[in-house]
Amino acid sequence: MTVYLVGAGPGDPALLTLRGAEVLAGADVVIYDRLSVTSLLDLAPPDAERISVGKQPGGPRTSQEDINALLVARGRAGQQVVRLKGGDPFVFARGGEEAAALAAAGIAFEVVPGITSAVAVPAYAGIPVTMRYSSTSFTVVTGHEDPAKGEGSVNWEAVSALGGTVVVLMGAARCRTICDRLIAAGMAPDTPAAAVQWGTRPHQRTLRATLSTLADTDPQPPATIVIGEVAAADLAWFENRPLFGRRIVVTRAQPQAAALAAELLRRGAEAIELPSIAFEPPGDLDRLVRAADEVGRYDWVIFTSPTGVARLFEHLRDARSLGGVRVAAIGPGTAAALADRNVVADLIPEQYVAEALLEALSGEVGPDGAGRVLIPRAETARDVLPDGLAAMGWDVDVVPAYRTVAPGADPAAAALLADAEVITFTSSSTVNNFVDMYGADAVPEVVASIGPITTTAARDRGLEVAIEATEHTMPGLIAALEAFFTR
Ligand code: SAH
């Protein structure tokens, strides 16, 4: 088997290459560094072994020799080994040494290049490393001149003489020395300079100064330092995104939590997934199976959640049995779940709550009265819809399709919640379970609710609701968050 030396990119998980994702998906073991983004580890199969060879500051550290030996041993054992490294594996990452060790041991390896922070971190700060005419080269140098660590010494005079952009990696701690050396070598003290901390991550921070003042900004690692005319460019885009830097807790069940988290991430937020509900089969699964079998006997099937759709369809043996049945969805999320299964909802109310759905359906009553309706939904739910339909003369079958339960509390919750700023609640159960699991005091300052029912549940638990979505959908909730933070 093969050992893959994979570049993970500078931090934003979306900057992993397609090849990197492909080899991770087939990994038996992933050997990763301290700064690795944990969501990338999730791309490996659940049962893949994950080994951290992180160099914790001040903590235990795996020597390079031990890492090389581990790669050789696992490769020799016939495993598919992914050695995940920040940025590019061959840029100041000792990937060369690892490849040499594998070559010497006769073990097949493949190098999967990554996006290096030397280029991507400035890009995320709105700094192009070259500019036509003004910056015709960029030199990437190490700021970590410790021969014991295997770094050679940098010829700062030559770097300065080149006149292009200078990108310094591992230079935060020695920033003052580096800047002084460049000034001594003849570079103008007022040359623009920038340090980008935690580039491409939700807590990216760009410190802008000049060569003579950069050290005063006290850059902290990990930082990429850019020196040269281009460092004056302020084409900021990443740090301008509407939810940039906001730490937002997502309480939805998986896998929906991950989908919402991805949307938040795309808007610059840091999403903290702490699901406070999970789905389980209903107590009486036979009823659902029977309802799915006999679905053709209903005039309407009304879905009030994407999970209800998923569960009924799981037991639908023949899609044609839905042929003569009309289908209603409470909102666009539920309609999308139907569309995923090639069913177009006949009815979606204008407002995505049970009351509006009931009103919309009341217009559907035929001259000879109402027909039979199936509502596959959560085991416990409000009775507005079935009661209302029954009052209108419909023959209503409410069939529990799933049960929402509180998952086990996350042991890391306290740490994750400590500096979270916002929490999103997408149903009454997410509110109630969350407060039961972690206590009302653990709820972050800004509470965002998907709609009035959820808001009432939150207020009943003593929470103040700062944000309520006007449109009761995920996009509606995201829009409300954006509006709140950009106002
Ligand atoms: N192989 C990596 C570099 C490893 S050296 C690459 O190609 O990117 C580690 C240095 O990279 C850090 O000291 C810092 O200078 C830079 N770096 C890595 N990740 C960074 C990030 N998210 N933001 C800013 N600089 C980063």
PDB file of C-alpha atoms in Angstrom, residues 282-404:
ATOM      1  CA  PRO A 282     -40.729   5.724  16.606  1.00  0.00           C
ATOM      2  CA  GLY A 283     -41.995   3.435  19.354  1.00  0.00           C
ATOM      3  CA  ASP A 284     -44.427   1.794  16.937  1.00  0.00           C
ATOM      4  CA  LEU A 285     -42.505   1.333  13.718  1.00  0.00           C
ATOM      5  CA  ASP A 286     -45.099  -1.100  12.315  1.00  0.00           C
ATOM      6  CA  ARG A 287     -47.638   1.671  12.014  1.00  0.00           C
ATOM      7  CA  LEU A 288     -45.276   3.680   9.847  1.00  0.00           C
ATOM      8  CA  VAL A 289     -44.469   0.669   7.707  1.00  0.00           C
ATOM      9  CA  ARG A 290     -48.187  -0.008   7.246  1.00  0.00           C
ATOM     10  CA  ALA A 291     -48.919   3.637   6.437  1.00  0.00           C
ATOM     11  CA  ALA A 292     -46.173   3.571   3.802  1.00  0.00           C
ATOM     12  CA  ASP A 293     -47.651   0.391   2.334  1.00  0.00           C
ATOM     13  CA  GLU A 294     -51.123   1.879   2.179  1.00  0.00           C
ATOM     14  CA  VAL A 295     -50.150   5.399   1.215  1.00  0.00           C
ATOM     15  CA  GLY A 296     -52.133   5.120  -2.027  1.00  0.00           C
ATOM     16  CA  ARG A 297     -55.361   5.074  -0.061  1.00  0.00           C
ATOM     17  CA  TYR A 298     -54.922   8.638   1.147  1.00  0.00           C
ATOM     18  CA  ASP A 299     -56.019  11.777  -0.654  1.00  0.00           C
ATOM     19  CA  TRP A 300     -53.245  13.830   0.931  1.00  0.00           C
ATOM     20  CA  VAL A 301     -49.952  13.211   2.688  1.00  0.00           C
ATOM     21  CA  ILE A 302     -48.788  16.160   4.737  1.00  0.00           C
ATOM     22  CA  PHE A 303     -45.129  16.453   5.656  1.00  0.00           C
ATOM     23  CA  THR A 304     -44.069  18.795   8.414  1.00  0.00           C
ATOM     24  CA  SER A 305     -40.301  18.125   8.406  1.00  0.00           C
ATOM     25  CA  PRO A 306     -37.548  16.777   6.140  1.00  0.00           C
ATOM     26  CA  THR A 307     -37.100  13.930   8.626  1.00  0.00           C
ATOM     27  CA  GLY A 308     -40.745  12.928   8.213  1.00  0.00           C
ATOM     28  CA  VAL A 309     -40.128  12.741   4.465  1.00  0.00           C
ATOM     29  CA  ALA A 310     -36.966  10.680   4.910  1.00  0.00           C
ATOM     30  CA  ARG A 311     -38.613   8.191   7.265  1.00  0.00           C
ATOM     31  CA  LEU A 312     -41.742   7.573   5.193  1.00  0.00           C
ATOM     32  CA  PHE A 313     -39.756   7.153   2.005  1.00  0.00           C
ATOM     33  CA  GLU A 314     -37.453   4.693   3.735  1.00  0.00           C
ATOM     34  CA  HIS A 315     -40.446   2.371   3.926  1.00  0.00           C
ATOM     35  CA  LEU A 316     -42.084   3.233   0.621  1.00  0.00           C
ATOM     36  CA  ARG A 317     -41.631   0.128  -1.464  1.00  0.00           C
ATOM     37  CA  ASP A 318     -42.973   1.447  -4.757  1.00  0.00           C
ATOM     38  CA  ALA A 319     -42.895   5.136  -5.663  1.00  0.00           C
ATOM     39  CA  ARG A 320     -45.950   4.597  -7.900  1.00  0.00           C
ATOM     40  CA  SER A 321     -48.164   4.066  -4.876  1.00  0.00           C
ATOM     41  CA  LEU A 322     -47.939   7.839  -4.350  1.00  0.00           C
ATOM     42  CA  GLY A 323     -49.312   8.339  -7.858  1.00  0.00           C
ATOM     43  CA  GLY A 324     -52.791   9.573  -7.049  1.00  0.00           C
ATOM     44  CA  VAL A 325     -51.900  11.171  -3.725  1.00  0.00           C
ATOM     45  CA  ARG A 326     -51.493  14.898  -3.263  1.00  0.00           C
ATOM     46  CA  VAL A 327     -48.584  16.044  -1.182  1.00  0.00           C
ATOM     47  CA  ALA A 328     -48.189  19.087   1.060  1.00  0.00           C
ATOM     48  CA  ALA A 329     -44.986  20.378   2.655  1.00  0.00           C
ATOM     49  CA  ILE A 330     -44.875  22.799   5.564  1.00  0.00           C
ATOM     50  CA  GLY A 331     -41.995  24.782   4.054  1.00  0.00           C
ATOM     51  CA  PRO A 332     -39.198  24.855   1.487  1.00  0.00           C
ATOM     52  CA  GLY A 333     -36.842  22.622   3.521  1.00  0.00           C
ATOM     53  CA  THR A 334     -39.446  19.870   3.602  1.00  0.00           C
ATOM     54  CA  ALA A 335     -40.303  20.482  -0.061  1.00  0.00           C
ATOM     55  CA  ALA A 336     -36.609  20.154  -0.903  1.00  0.00           C
ATOM     56  CA  ALA A 337     -36.487  16.789   0.888  1.00  0.00           C
ATOM     57  CA  LEU A 338     -39.412  15.705  -1.308  1.00  0.00           C
ATOM     58  CA  ALA A 339     -37.764  17.076  -4.438  1.00  0.00           C
ATOM     59  CA  ASP A 340     -34.658  15.030  -3.571  1.00  0.00           C
ATOM     60  CA  ARG A 341     -36.944  12.032  -3.990  1.00  0.00           C
ATOM     61  CA  ASN A 342     -38.450  13.334  -7.226  1.00  0.00           C
ATOM     62  CA  VAL A 343     -41.735  14.423  -5.709  1.00  0.00           C
ATOM     63  CA  VAL A 344     -42.990  17.946  -6.318  1.00  0.00           C
ATOM     64  CA  ALA A 345     -45.091  19.266  -3.432  1.00  0.00           C
ATOM     65  CA  ASP A 346     -48.593  20.252  -4.492  1.00  0.00           C
ATOM     66  CA  LEU A 347     -48.888  22.747  -1.695  1.00  0.00           C
ATOM     67  CA  ILE A 348     -46.531  24.858   0.414  1.00  0.00           C
ATOM     68  CA  PRO A 349     -48.175  27.510   2.601  1.00  0.00           C
ATOM     69  CA  GLU A 350     -47.012  31.100   2.445  1.00  0.00           C
ATOM     70  CA  GLN A 351     -45.900  30.992   6.061  1.00  0.00           C
ATOM     71  CA  TYR A 352     -44.086  27.914   7.237  1.00  0.00           C
ATOM     72  CA  VAL A 353     -46.107  27.106  10.343  1.00  0.00           C
ATOM     73  CA  ALA A 354     -48.897  24.611  11.029  1.00  0.00           C
ATOM     74  CA  GLU A 355     -51.559  27.343  11.233  1.00  0.00           C
ATOM     75  CA  ALA A 356     -50.773  28.575   7.732  1.00  0.00           C
ATOM     76  CA  LEU A 357     -50.678  25.058   6.363  1.00  0.00           C
ATOM     77  CA  LEU A 358     -54.085  24.409   7.862  1.00  0.00           C
ATOM     78  CA  GLU A 359     -55.490  27.545   6.287  1.00  0.00           C
ATOM     79  CA  ALA A 360     -54.041  26.676   2.899  1.00  0.00           C
ATOM     80  CA  LEU A 361     -55.514  23.186   3.087  1.00  0.00           C
ATOM     81  CA  SER A 362     -58.968  24.452   4.047  1.00  0.00           C
ATOM     82  CA  GLY A 363     -59.299  25.773   0.511  1.00  0.00           C
ATOM     83  CA  GLU A 364     -58.670  22.256  -0.768  1.00  0.00           C
ATOM     84  CA  VAL A 365     -61.859  20.754   0.627  1.00  0.00           C
ATOM     85  CA  GLY A 366     -63.927  19.373  -2.210  1.00  0.00           C
ATOM     86  CA  PRO A 367     -67.707  19.807  -2.650  1.00  0.00           C
ATOM     87  CA  ASP A 368     -68.373  16.405  -1.087  1.00  0.00           C
ATOM     88  CA  GLY A 369     -66.378  17.236   2.033  1.00  0.00           C
ATOM     89  CA  ALA A 370     -62.795  16.334   2.874  1.00  0.00           C
ATOM     90  CA  GLY A 371     -60.840  13.208   2.246  1.00  0.00           C
ATOM     91  CA  ARG A 372     -58.310  11.010   4.027  1.00  0.00           C
ATOM     92  CA  VAL A 373     -55.049  12.507   5.120  1.00  0.00           C
ATOM     93  CA  LEU A 374     -51.811  10.994   6.410  1.00  0.00           C
ATOM     94  CA  ILE A 375     -49.431  13.025   8.575  1.00  0.00           C
ATOM     95  CA  PRO A 376     -46.137  11.172   9.161  1.00  0.00           C
ATOM     96  CA  ARG A 377     -44.338  13.283  11.732  1.00  0.00           C
ATOM     97  CA  ALA A 378     -42.487  13.406  15.048  1.00  0.00           C
ATOM     98  CA  GLU A 379     -43.907  11.324  17.869  1.00  0.00           C
ATOM     99  CA  THR A 380     -44.591  14.443  19.904  1.00  0.00           C
ATOM    100  CA  ALA A 381     -45.739  17.506  18.029  1.00  0.00           C
ATOM    101  CA  ARG A 382     -48.370  20.199  18.256  1.00  0.00           C
ATOM    102  CA  ASP A 383     -51.933  19.183  17.388  1.00  0.00           C
ATOM    103  CA  VAL A 384     -52.940  22.359  15.567  1.00  0.00           C
ATOM    104  CA  LEU A 385     -52.886  20.681  12.194  1.00  0.00           C
ATOM    105  CA  PRO A 386     -54.593  17.325  12.894  1.00  0.00           C
ATOM    106  CA  ASP A 387     -57.200  18.934  15.158  1.00  0.00           C
ATOM    107  CA  GLY A 388     -57.929  21.652  12.636  1.00  0.00           C
ATOM    108  CA  LEU A 389     -58.247  19.190   9.772  1.00  0.00           C
ATOM    109  CA  ALA A 390     -60.494  16.916  11.838  1.00  0.00           C
ATOM    110  CA  ALA A 391     -62.674  19.902  12.683  1.00  0.00           C
ATOM    111  CA  MET A 392     -63.040  20.529   8.961  1.00  0.00           C
ATOM    112  CA  GLY A 393     -64.260  16.990   8.545  1.00  0.00           C
ATOM    113  CA  TRP A 394     -61.045  15.360   7.275  1.00  0.00           C
ATOM    114  CA  ASP A 395     -60.259  11.815   8.205  1.00  0.00           C
ATOM    115  CA  VAL A 396     -56.812  12.268   9.766  1.00  0.00           C
ATOM    116  CA  ASP A 397     -54.170   9.598  10.462  1.00  0.00           C
ATOM    117  CA  VAL A 398     -51.254  10.941  12.472  1.00  0.00           C
ATOM    118  CA  VAL A 399     -48.468   8.381  12.235  1.00  0.00           C
ATOM    119  CA  PRO A 400     -45.308   8.785  14.306  1.00  0.00           C
ATOM    120  CA  ALA A 401     -42.421   8.528  11.847  1.00  0.00           C
ATOM    121  CA  TYR A 402     -39.608   9.278  14.251  1.00  0.00           C
ATOM    122  CA  ARG A 403     -38.921  10.283  17.782  1.00  0.00           C
ATOM    123  CA  THR A 404     -36.732  13.211  18.762  1.00  0.00           C
TER     124      THR A 404
END
